[in-house]
XYZ file of C-alpha atoms in Angstrom:
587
model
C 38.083 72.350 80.527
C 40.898 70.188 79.356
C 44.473 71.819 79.135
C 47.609 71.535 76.161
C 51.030 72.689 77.488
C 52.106 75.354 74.912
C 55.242 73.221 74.051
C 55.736 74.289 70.683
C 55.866 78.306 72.211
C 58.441 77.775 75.015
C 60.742 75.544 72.835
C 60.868 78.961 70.671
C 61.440 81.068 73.471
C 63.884 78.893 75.480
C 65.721 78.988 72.400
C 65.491 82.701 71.344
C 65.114 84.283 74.304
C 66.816 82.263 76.883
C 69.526 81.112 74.155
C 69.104 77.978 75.870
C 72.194 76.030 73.571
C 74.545 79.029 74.373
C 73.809 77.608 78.069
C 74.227 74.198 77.152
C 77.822 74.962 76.161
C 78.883 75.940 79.252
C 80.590 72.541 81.424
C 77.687 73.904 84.173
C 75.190 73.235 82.075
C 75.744 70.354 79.746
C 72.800 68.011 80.597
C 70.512 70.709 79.261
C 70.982 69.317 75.263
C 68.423 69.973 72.667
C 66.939 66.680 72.862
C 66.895 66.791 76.818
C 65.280 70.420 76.794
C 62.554 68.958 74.105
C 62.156 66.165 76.563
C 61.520 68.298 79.146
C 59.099 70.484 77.583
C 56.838 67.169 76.136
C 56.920 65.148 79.473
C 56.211 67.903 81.987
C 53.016 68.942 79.554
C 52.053 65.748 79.417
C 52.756 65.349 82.986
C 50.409 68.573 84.019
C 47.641 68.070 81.264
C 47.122 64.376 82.684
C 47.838 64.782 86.406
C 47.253 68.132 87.820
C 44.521 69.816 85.029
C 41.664 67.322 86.030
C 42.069 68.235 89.502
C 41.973 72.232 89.171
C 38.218 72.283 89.515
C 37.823 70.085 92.509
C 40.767 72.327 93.953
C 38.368 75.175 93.794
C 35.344 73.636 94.875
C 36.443 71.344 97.705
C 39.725 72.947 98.269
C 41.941 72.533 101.644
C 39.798 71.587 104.822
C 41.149 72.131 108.328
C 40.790 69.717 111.089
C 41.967 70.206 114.756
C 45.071 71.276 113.432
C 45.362 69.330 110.313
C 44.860 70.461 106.565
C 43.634 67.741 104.363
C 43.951 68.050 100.077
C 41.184 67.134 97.602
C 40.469 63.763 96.744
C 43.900 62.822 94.274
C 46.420 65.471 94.872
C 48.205 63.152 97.502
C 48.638 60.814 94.666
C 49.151 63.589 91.978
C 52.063 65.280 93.979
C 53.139 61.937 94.663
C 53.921 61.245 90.929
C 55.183 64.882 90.287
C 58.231 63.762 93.015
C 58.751 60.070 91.446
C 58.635 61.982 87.975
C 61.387 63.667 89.504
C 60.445 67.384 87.959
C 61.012 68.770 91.957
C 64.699 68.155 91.337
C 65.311 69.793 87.899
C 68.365 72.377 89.012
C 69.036 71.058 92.369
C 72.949 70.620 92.745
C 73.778 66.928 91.834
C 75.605 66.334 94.945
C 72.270 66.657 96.799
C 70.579 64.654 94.367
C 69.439 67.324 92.065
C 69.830 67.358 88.395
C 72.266 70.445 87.922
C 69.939 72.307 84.779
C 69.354 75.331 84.411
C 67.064 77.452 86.596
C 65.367 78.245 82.828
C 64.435 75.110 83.294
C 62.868 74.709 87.005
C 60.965 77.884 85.503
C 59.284 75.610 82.572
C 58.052 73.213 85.183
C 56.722 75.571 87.051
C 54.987 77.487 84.173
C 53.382 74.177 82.824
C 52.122 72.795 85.859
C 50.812 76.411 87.122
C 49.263 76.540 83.954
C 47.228 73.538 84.495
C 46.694 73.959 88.063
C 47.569 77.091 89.441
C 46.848 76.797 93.232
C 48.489 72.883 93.216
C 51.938 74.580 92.032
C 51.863 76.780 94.997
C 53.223 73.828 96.829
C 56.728 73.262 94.911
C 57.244 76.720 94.477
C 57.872 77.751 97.761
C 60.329 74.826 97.998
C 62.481 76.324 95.928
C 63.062 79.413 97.994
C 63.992 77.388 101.183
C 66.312 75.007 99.088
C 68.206 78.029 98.169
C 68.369 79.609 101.342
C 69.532 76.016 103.254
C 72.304 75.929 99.746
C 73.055 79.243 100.261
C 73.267 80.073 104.088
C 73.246 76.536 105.750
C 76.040 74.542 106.820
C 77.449 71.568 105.948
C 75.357 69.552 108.197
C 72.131 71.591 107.474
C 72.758 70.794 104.100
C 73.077 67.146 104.254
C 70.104 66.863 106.495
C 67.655 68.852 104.630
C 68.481 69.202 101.101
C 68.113 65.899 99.875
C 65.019 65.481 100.660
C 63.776 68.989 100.024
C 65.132 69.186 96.144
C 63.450 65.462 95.284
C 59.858 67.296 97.016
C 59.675 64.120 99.054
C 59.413 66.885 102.031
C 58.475 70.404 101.264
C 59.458 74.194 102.477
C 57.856 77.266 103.789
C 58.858 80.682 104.639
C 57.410 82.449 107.404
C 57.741 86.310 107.783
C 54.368 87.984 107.991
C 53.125 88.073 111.259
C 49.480 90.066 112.600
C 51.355 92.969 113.134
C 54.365 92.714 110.567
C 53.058 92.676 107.195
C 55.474 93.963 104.598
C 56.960 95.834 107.242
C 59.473 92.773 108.353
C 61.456 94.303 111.045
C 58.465 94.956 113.376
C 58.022 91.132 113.608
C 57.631 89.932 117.281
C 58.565 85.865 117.423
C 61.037 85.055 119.356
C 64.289 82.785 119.303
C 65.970 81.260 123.050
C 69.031 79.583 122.934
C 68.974 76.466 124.636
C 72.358 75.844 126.632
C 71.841 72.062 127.989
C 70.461 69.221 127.253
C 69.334 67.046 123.802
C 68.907 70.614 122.125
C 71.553 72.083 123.523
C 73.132 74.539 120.647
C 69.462 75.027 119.344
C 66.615 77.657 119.935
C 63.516 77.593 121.494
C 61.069 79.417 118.957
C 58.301 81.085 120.261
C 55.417 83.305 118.068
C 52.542 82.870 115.374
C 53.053 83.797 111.499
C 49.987 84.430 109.214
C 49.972 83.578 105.373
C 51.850 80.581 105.540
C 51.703 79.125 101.985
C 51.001 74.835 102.213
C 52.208 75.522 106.310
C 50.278 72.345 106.744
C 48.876 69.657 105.060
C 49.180 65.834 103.582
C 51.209 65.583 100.789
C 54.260 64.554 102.453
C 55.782 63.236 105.925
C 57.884 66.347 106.765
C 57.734 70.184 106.402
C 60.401 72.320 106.642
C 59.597 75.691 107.720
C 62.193 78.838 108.085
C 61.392 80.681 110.298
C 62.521 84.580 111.236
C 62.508 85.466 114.877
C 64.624 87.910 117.382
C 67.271 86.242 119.900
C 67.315 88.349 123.529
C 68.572 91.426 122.717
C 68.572 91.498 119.272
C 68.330 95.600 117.831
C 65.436 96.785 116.582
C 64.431 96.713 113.029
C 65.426 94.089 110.663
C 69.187 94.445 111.645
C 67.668 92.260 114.793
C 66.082 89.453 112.661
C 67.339 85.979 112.599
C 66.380 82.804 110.446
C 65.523 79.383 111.858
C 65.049 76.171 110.505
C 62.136 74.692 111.765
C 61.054 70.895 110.836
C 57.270 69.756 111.608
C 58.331 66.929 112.919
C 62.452 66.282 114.611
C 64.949 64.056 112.887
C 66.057 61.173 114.007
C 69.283 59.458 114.092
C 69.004 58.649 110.544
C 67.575 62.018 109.109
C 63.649 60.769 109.275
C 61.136 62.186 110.845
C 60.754 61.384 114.404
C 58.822 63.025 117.628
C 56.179 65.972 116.395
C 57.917 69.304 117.088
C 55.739 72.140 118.734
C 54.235 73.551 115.270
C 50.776 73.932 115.193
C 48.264 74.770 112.336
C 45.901 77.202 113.883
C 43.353 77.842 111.128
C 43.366 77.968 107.609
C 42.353 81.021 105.532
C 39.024 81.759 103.577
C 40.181 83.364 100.397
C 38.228 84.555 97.583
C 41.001 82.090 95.300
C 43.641 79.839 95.637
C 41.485 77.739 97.461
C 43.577 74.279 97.052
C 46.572 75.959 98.688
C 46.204 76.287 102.044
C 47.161 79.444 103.689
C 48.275 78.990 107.063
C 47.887 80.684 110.446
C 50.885 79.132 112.099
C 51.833 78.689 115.956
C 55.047 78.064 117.046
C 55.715 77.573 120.920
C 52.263 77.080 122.376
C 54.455 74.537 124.693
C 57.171 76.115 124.954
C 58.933 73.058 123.122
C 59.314 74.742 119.667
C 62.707 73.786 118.611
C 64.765 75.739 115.630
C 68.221 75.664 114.498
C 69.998 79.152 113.091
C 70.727 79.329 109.557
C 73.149 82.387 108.222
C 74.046 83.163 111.722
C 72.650 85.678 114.271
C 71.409 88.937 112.478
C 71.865 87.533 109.414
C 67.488 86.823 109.117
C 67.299 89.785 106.717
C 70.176 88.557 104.257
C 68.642 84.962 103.823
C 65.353 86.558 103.783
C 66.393 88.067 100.430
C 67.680 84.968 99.003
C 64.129 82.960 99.541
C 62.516 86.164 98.541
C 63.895 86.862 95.024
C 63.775 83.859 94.212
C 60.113 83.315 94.886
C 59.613 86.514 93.322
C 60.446 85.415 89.817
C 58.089 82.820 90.422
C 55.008 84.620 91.137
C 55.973 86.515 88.308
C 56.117 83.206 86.694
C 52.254 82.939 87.795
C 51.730 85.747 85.850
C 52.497 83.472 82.622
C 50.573 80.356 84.165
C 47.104 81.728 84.594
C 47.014 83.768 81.523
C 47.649 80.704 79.443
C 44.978 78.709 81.244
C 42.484 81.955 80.708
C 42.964 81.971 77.262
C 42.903 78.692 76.334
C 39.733 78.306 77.957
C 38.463 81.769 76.537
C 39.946 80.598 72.789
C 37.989 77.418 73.265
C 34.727 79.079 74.340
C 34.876 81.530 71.208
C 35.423 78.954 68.970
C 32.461 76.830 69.929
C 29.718 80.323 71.134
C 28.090 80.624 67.923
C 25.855 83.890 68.463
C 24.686 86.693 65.769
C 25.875 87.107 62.249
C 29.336 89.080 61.299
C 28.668 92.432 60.626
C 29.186 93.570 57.306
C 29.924 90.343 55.621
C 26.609 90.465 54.005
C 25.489 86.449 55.277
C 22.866 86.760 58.140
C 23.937 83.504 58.943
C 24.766 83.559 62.671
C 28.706 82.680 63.652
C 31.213 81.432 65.870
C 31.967 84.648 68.665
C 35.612 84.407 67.283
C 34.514 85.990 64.063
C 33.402 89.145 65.397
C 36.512 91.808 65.821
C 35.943 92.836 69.064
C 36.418 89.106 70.609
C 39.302 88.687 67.972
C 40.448 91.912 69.613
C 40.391 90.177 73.105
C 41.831 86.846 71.645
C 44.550 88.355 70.009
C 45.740 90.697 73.444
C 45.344 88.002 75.260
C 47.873 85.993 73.413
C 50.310 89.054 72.699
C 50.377 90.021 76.350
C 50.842 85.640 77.156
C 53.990 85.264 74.901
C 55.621 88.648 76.195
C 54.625 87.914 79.443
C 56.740 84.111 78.764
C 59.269 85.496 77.012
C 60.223 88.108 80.080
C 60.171 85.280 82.371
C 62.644 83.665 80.354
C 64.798 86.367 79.706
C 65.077 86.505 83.815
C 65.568 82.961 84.453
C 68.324 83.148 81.943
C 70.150 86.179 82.966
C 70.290 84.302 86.434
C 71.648 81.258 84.841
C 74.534 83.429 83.278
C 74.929 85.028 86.753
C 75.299 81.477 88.393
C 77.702 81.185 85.221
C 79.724 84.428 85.959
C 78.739 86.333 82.809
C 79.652 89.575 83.397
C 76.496 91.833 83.370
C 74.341 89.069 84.103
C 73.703 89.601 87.638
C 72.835 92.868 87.594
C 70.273 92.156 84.634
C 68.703 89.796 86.539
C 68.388 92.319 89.253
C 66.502 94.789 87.391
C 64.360 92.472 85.484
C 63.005 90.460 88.845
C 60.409 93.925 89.706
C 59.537 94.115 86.150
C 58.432 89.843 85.924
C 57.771 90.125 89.542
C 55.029 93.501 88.868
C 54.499 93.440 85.170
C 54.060 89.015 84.939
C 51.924 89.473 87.493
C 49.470 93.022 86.087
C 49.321 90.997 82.923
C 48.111 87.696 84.863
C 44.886 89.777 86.258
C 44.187 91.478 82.638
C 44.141 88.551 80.932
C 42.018 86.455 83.241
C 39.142 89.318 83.286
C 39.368 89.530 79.392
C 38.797 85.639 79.828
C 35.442 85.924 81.861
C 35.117 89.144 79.260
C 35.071 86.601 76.156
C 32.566 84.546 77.939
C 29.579 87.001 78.129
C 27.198 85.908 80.610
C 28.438 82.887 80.937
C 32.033 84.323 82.696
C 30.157 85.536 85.374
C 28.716 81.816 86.147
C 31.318 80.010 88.087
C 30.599 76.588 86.371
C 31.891 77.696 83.272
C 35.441 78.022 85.403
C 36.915 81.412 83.537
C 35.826 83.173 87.328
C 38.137 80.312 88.863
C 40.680 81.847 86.718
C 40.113 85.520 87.514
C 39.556 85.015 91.239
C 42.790 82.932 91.614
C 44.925 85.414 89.764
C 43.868 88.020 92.256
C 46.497 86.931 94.908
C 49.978 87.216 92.550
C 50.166 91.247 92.397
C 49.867 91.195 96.456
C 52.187 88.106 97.001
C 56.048 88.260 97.633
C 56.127 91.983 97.744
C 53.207 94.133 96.441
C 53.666 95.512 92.997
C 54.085 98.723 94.394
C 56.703 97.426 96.706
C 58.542 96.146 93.612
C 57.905 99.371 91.851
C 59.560 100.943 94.792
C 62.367 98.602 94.546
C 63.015 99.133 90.497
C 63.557 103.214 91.005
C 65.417 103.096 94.590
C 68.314 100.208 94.716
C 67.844 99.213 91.019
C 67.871 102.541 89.423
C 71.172 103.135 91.002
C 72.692 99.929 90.580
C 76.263 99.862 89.250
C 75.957 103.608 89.536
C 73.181 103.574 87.133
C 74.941 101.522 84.664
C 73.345 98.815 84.419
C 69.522 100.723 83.873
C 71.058 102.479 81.034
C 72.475 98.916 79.480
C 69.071 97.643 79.006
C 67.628 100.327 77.927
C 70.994 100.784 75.503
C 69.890 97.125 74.579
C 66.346 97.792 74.044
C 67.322 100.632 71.457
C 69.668 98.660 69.424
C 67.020 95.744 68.932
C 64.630 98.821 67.745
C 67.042 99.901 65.230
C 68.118 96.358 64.188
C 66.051 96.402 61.034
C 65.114 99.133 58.097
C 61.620 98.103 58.940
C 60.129 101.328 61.464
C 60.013 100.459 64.974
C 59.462 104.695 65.993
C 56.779 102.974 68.991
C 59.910 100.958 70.639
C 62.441 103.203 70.034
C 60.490 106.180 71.034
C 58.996 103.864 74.432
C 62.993 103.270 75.110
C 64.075 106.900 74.681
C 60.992 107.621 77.220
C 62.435 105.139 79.968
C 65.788 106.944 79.956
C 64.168 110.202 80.065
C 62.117 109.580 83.308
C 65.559 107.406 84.442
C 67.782 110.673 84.139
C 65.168 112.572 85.956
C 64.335 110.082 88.782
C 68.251 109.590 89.328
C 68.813 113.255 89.516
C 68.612 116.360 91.972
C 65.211 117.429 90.674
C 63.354 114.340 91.408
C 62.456 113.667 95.621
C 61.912 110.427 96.721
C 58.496 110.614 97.032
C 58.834 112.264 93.609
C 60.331 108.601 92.472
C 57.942 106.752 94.471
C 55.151 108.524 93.040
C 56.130 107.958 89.149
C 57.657 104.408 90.447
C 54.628 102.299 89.206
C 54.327 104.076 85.682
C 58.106 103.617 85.254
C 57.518 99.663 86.392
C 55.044 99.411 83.727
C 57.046 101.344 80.870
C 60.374 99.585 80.946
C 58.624 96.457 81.326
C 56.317 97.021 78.256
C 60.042 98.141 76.704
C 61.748 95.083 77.740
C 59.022 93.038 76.591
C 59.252 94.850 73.159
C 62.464 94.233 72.814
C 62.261 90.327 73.053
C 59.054 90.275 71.345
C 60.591 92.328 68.157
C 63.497 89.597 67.915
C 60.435 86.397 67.968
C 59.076 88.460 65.277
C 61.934 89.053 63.142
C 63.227 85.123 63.845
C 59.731 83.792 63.187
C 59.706 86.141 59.572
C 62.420 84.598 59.039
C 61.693 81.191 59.283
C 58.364 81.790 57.294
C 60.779 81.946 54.265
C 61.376 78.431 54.221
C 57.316 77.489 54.178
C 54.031 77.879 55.699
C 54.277 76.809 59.522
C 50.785 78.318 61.685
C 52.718 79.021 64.720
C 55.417 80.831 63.184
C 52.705 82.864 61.326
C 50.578 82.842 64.562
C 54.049 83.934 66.400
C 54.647 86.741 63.455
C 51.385 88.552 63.668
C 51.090 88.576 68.016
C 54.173 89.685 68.269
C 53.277 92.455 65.706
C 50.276 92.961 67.340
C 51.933 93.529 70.829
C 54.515 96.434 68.993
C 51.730 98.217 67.309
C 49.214 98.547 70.260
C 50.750 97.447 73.302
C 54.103 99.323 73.523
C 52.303 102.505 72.187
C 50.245 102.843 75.308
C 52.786 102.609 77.966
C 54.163 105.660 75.661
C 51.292 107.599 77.675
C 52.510 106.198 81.181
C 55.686 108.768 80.888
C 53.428 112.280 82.269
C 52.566 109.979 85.373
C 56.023 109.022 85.661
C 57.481 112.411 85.597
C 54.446 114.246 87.415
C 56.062 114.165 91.113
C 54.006 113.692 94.242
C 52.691 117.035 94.645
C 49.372 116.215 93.496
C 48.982 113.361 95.763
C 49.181 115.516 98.814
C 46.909 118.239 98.076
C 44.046 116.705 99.701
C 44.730 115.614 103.703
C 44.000 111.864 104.552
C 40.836 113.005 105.614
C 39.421 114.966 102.474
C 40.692 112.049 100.455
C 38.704 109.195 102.607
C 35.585 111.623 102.474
C-alpha cells in the first residue's frame, strides 16, 4: 500500500510538545527555524513515501540473503540508502565540526519516525549508527574521532554494537570475547579481538564500503562481571593512510538469522578472530566497556521506542485505507439496508479511532523525550533527569503500543489480515521484535522503579508527576481520569520507594507502574494538543485540528481510565508469584 508522512501531525507536536522555537532560540540550536523544521518535515516524507515505502514489501518477501559470508539487500535498497546519505538526512544533529548539521536530536527523531514509518526494517540500518556515533563523540579520542566520525554521521559507512553473545544475553557481564594487547609491530598499541556475538543488527551487508562495529570484550585479567568489560572499535575492513578502507580485517559473517519479521535487516551471527588477526582499538579506556555501553544503549533505546510510533502509523494507515474501501453489511440501526463502507460500523470506528489516539500519544511521548534531551545537551536544569525517566516509559510503553496497534490493524482487516498479501501481517510480525530489543520491557520496567524511582532522591519522579497534575487542573473543564491516574502513580511511587515495599515487591508491580505513568505522561501531553487544537478551532473549521480535538479526547476518556485499574497489580507485591514452585507453575 502506498504511504503519506503525517507531516501536518508532527509539525503540531514538534511545536507543542517539543516547543521546538523555544529550542531554536538557543545559539545551539539556531539552524532549526520554522521554515527549516517545515522543510524538514516535507522533504524527509517525501523522501520515505518515494524511496523506501515501495521497497517495504520486497523487504519482507525477498529480504537479506547470506552468501559464504556475505549479506546481500533486495533489489534497490543499495540505491535507496544511497540517496538517503546524498539527501544528507544521516547527518541531521551530527556536530558540524564532523560534518554534521548541529539540529536538534528532535529532529534526527523525525527522520527516523518517517522513514520507519514507511519502511520499518530499512531504518534499522541508520539507527544503530547513531548509537556508535555517540559513543566514538562521547568516549573516543581525538584521533578516533577524526577517523571515524565523518564518515559515520554522513551514513557513507555505518555502525553496530555488539554485546549479546550465546551465553550473555541481557546478562552483559557474563560475556566471554576476548581483547590481547598487541605490543610490537604495525598494530602495536591495538588489541587482538577474539569471540562471536549473536544479534548483530545490519553486522553485514552491501550498502556501504565500511562497517564500524564496537565491540565489548575482556583484556587478561580483567574482574569478573561487567566491571571487567571493555569496548573496541572494530572496522570491517583497516584504514589506510588516508582514512579509506584498506586490507579486510578478521570479521566474519557467520550466518544470518531466520526471524518471523524484520526480514530486510539482517541479524547477524558475528565472528571475530577465527585467524587470530582480529584487530580492535579501545575506546573509553580499560573497564570503561560498561560506561560506553550505556551511552550507545540509551540512545538506541529512545529509538526503538521511536519504532513504537513508526509501525503504528504504517498499521493504521493501511487499516484506515482498507475500512474505507471494505464495503460489507448495512449499518445497524440506520434504517437503509443498503450495505456500507466497514468504517461506518462502531466497532471498526472503535478500532480506527484507538488506533489513532494511542499513534499521536505514542508521537507526542517520543517527542517530549527527544526534547528533554535536547534541553539536557542545552543545560536546562531538570532536563536530564526528565529525559532519564521518560527513556523506560518511550522505550516500554512506544514500544506495547507498536504491537496493539499493528494486531488491531490485521483486526480491521477481517479475513483478509490473516492473508499475508494484504501486508497488515507484515506489520504485526515486524513489530514483534521492538518490546524484546535494547532491553526487554521488563528490563526497562525494572529500570523505571530501581535507579529512576530514586533519582535525585526521588525528586525528579515526583516533578513529573507534580507536572502531570497541574496540566489536569489547568482548565475548569473535569479531567477527575488524569488527575485521579496521577494521584495513583505517586501513591504506588511512595510505596515502592519506601520500607514496606521489597525489591521483588517493586519488581513485581514494576511493569503496571511502567504502563501507568506512561499512560499519565501521555495524558498529560495529549490534554495540552487538545486544549491548543480547541483553541485554534475558534478561528475556523480546520479537519485535523478537529480530528486532533476529538483523539485526543478520545485517548482521556478511555485510555487513561484503564491504566487507573493497573494500580492493585502495582501495589500487590510478589507474594503471589511464588506460591506455586517452578515446577507446579510449568505443570
Amino acid at each position: 500500500m502506498s504511504f503519506t508522512a503525517p507531516g501536518r501531525e508532527q509539525n503540531f507536536v514538534l511545536k507543542h510538545v517539543a516547543d521546538i522555537d523555544e529550542l531554536a532560540d538557543h545559539d545551539r540550536f539556531a539552524g532549526a527555524s520554522a521554515d527549516m523544521v517545515e522543510a524538514i518535515v516535507e522533504g524527509i516524507g517525501q523522501f520515505a513515501a518515494g524511496e523506501f515505502a515501495p521497497l517495504n514489501r520486497i523487504g519482507d518477501t525477498v529480504g537479506a540473503r547470506w552468501n559464504d559470508g556475505q549479506v546481500t539487500m533486495p533489489e534497490g535498497y543499495k540505491q535507496a540508502y544511497a540517496q538517503f546519505v546524498e539527501g544528507g538526512w544521516a547527518s541531521i544533529d551530527g556536530p558540524e565540526s564532523f560534518g554534521g548539521q548541529d539540529l536538534p536530536y528532535s529532529l534526527s527523531a523525525l527522520i527516523l519516525e518517517t522513514c520507519g514509518a514507511a519502511n520499518f526494517a530499512f531504518t534499522l540500518c541508520p539507527m544503530l549508527s547513531f548509537g556508535a556515533i555517540e559513543a566514538i563523540q562521547v568516549h573516543g579520542s581525538e584521533k578516533q574521532k577524526a577517523q571515524y566520525l565523518p564518515n559515520l554521521i554522513s551514513g557513507a559507512w555505518t555502525g553496530t554494537m555488539n554485546l549479546t553473545e550465546p551465553q550473555a544475553g541481557s546478562d552483559v557481564g557474563a560475556l566471554r570475547s576476548t581483547a590481547e594487547p598487541i605490543v610490537d609491530g604495525e598494530h602495536a598499541g591495538k588489541y587482538r579481538i577474539k569471540g562471536q556475538k549473536i544479534y548483530i543488527t545490519f553486522g553485514e551487508h552491501d550498502l556501504t564500503d565500511n562497517i564500524v562495529h564496537l565491540v565489548l570484550a575482556r583484556t587478561p585479567g580483567a574482574p569478573e562481571g561487567t566491571r571487567g568489560i571493555s569496548l573496541f572499535i572494530v572496522p570491517k575492513y583497516h584504514l589506510d593512510a588516508n582514512g579509506n578502507p584498506g586490507a579486510p580485517n578478521d570479521v566474519t559473517c557467520v550466518s544470518i538469522e531466520h526471524k518471523i519479521g524484520i526480514h530486510a535487516s539482517p541479524t547477524c551471527v558475528m565472528a571475530y578472530g577465527e585467524e587470530d588477526a582480529c584487530i580492535g582499538e579501545i575506546i573509553g579506556g580499560e573497564f570503561g566497556g560498561i560506561k560506553a555501553m550505556f551511552t550507545m544503549m540509551n540512545n538506541a533505546r529512545i529509538n526503538v521506542g521511536s519504532q513504537g510510533v513508526q509501525i503504528a502509523e504504517r498499521a493504521t494507515q493501511q487499516a484506515s485505507l482498507f475500512a474505507s474501501e471494505r464495503v460489507q453489511s448495512a449499518r445497524a440501526g440506520s434504517g437503509n439496508k443498503t450495505p456500507v463502507a466497514i468504517i461506518e460500523h462502531p466497532d471498526v470506528r472503535r478500532m480506527l479511532l484507538r488506533s489513532k489516539a494511542l499513534t499521536q500519544a505514542a508521537r507526542a511521548l517520543l517527542y517530549y523525550a527527544t526534547s528533554s534531551i535536547d534541553r539536557a545537551t542545552l543545560g536546562v536544569d531538570g532536563a536530564k533527569s526528565r529525559s532519564e525517566i521518560l527513556t523506560p516509559l518511550i522505550k516500554g510503553y512506544g514500544t506495547d503500543i507498536g504491537n496493539e496497534v499493528a494486531s488491531i490493524g490485521v483486526q480491521v482487516h477481517g479475513g483478509m489480515g490473516f492473508i499475508e498479501e494484504t501486508g497488515a501481517g507484515q506489520h504485526f510480525r515486524d513489530a514483534r521484535i521492538a518490546p524484546i530489543y535494547e532491553g526487554t520491557n521488563g528490563i526497562q520496567a525494572a529500570d523505571l522503579v530501581g535507579r529512576k524511582l530514586g533519582l535525585d532522591g526521588g525528586d525528579a519522579m515526583m516533578s513529573l508527576i507534580a507536572d502531570i497534575k497541574a496540566e489536569a487542573k489547568s482548565e475548569s473543564r473535569d479531567e477527575s481520569g488524569l488527575l485521579a491516574l496521577a494521584e495513583s502513580c505517586e501513591t504506588v511511587a511512595k510505596w515502592m520507594a519506601s520500607g514496606d515495599a521489597s525489591i521483588d515487591d517493586r519488581l513485581a508491580g514494576s511493569y503496571p507502574f511502567m504502563t501507568m505513568l506512561a499512560t499519565a505522561t501521555c495524558g498529560m501531553l495529549m490534554k495540552k494538543q487538545n486544549r491548543i487544537a480547541r483553541a485554534e478551532l475558534s478561528n475556523g473549521d480546520d479537519s485535523f485540528l478537529k480530528s486532533k480535538a476529538v483523539t485526543t479526547r478520545y485517548y482521556l476518556d478511555h485510555i487513561v481510565p484503564e491504566a487507573l485499574g493497573l494500580e492493585a497489580a502495582a501495589m500487590d507485591g510478589a507474594d503471589i508469584l511464588y506460591q506455586l514452585s517452578s515446577s507446579e507453575l510449568t505443570g
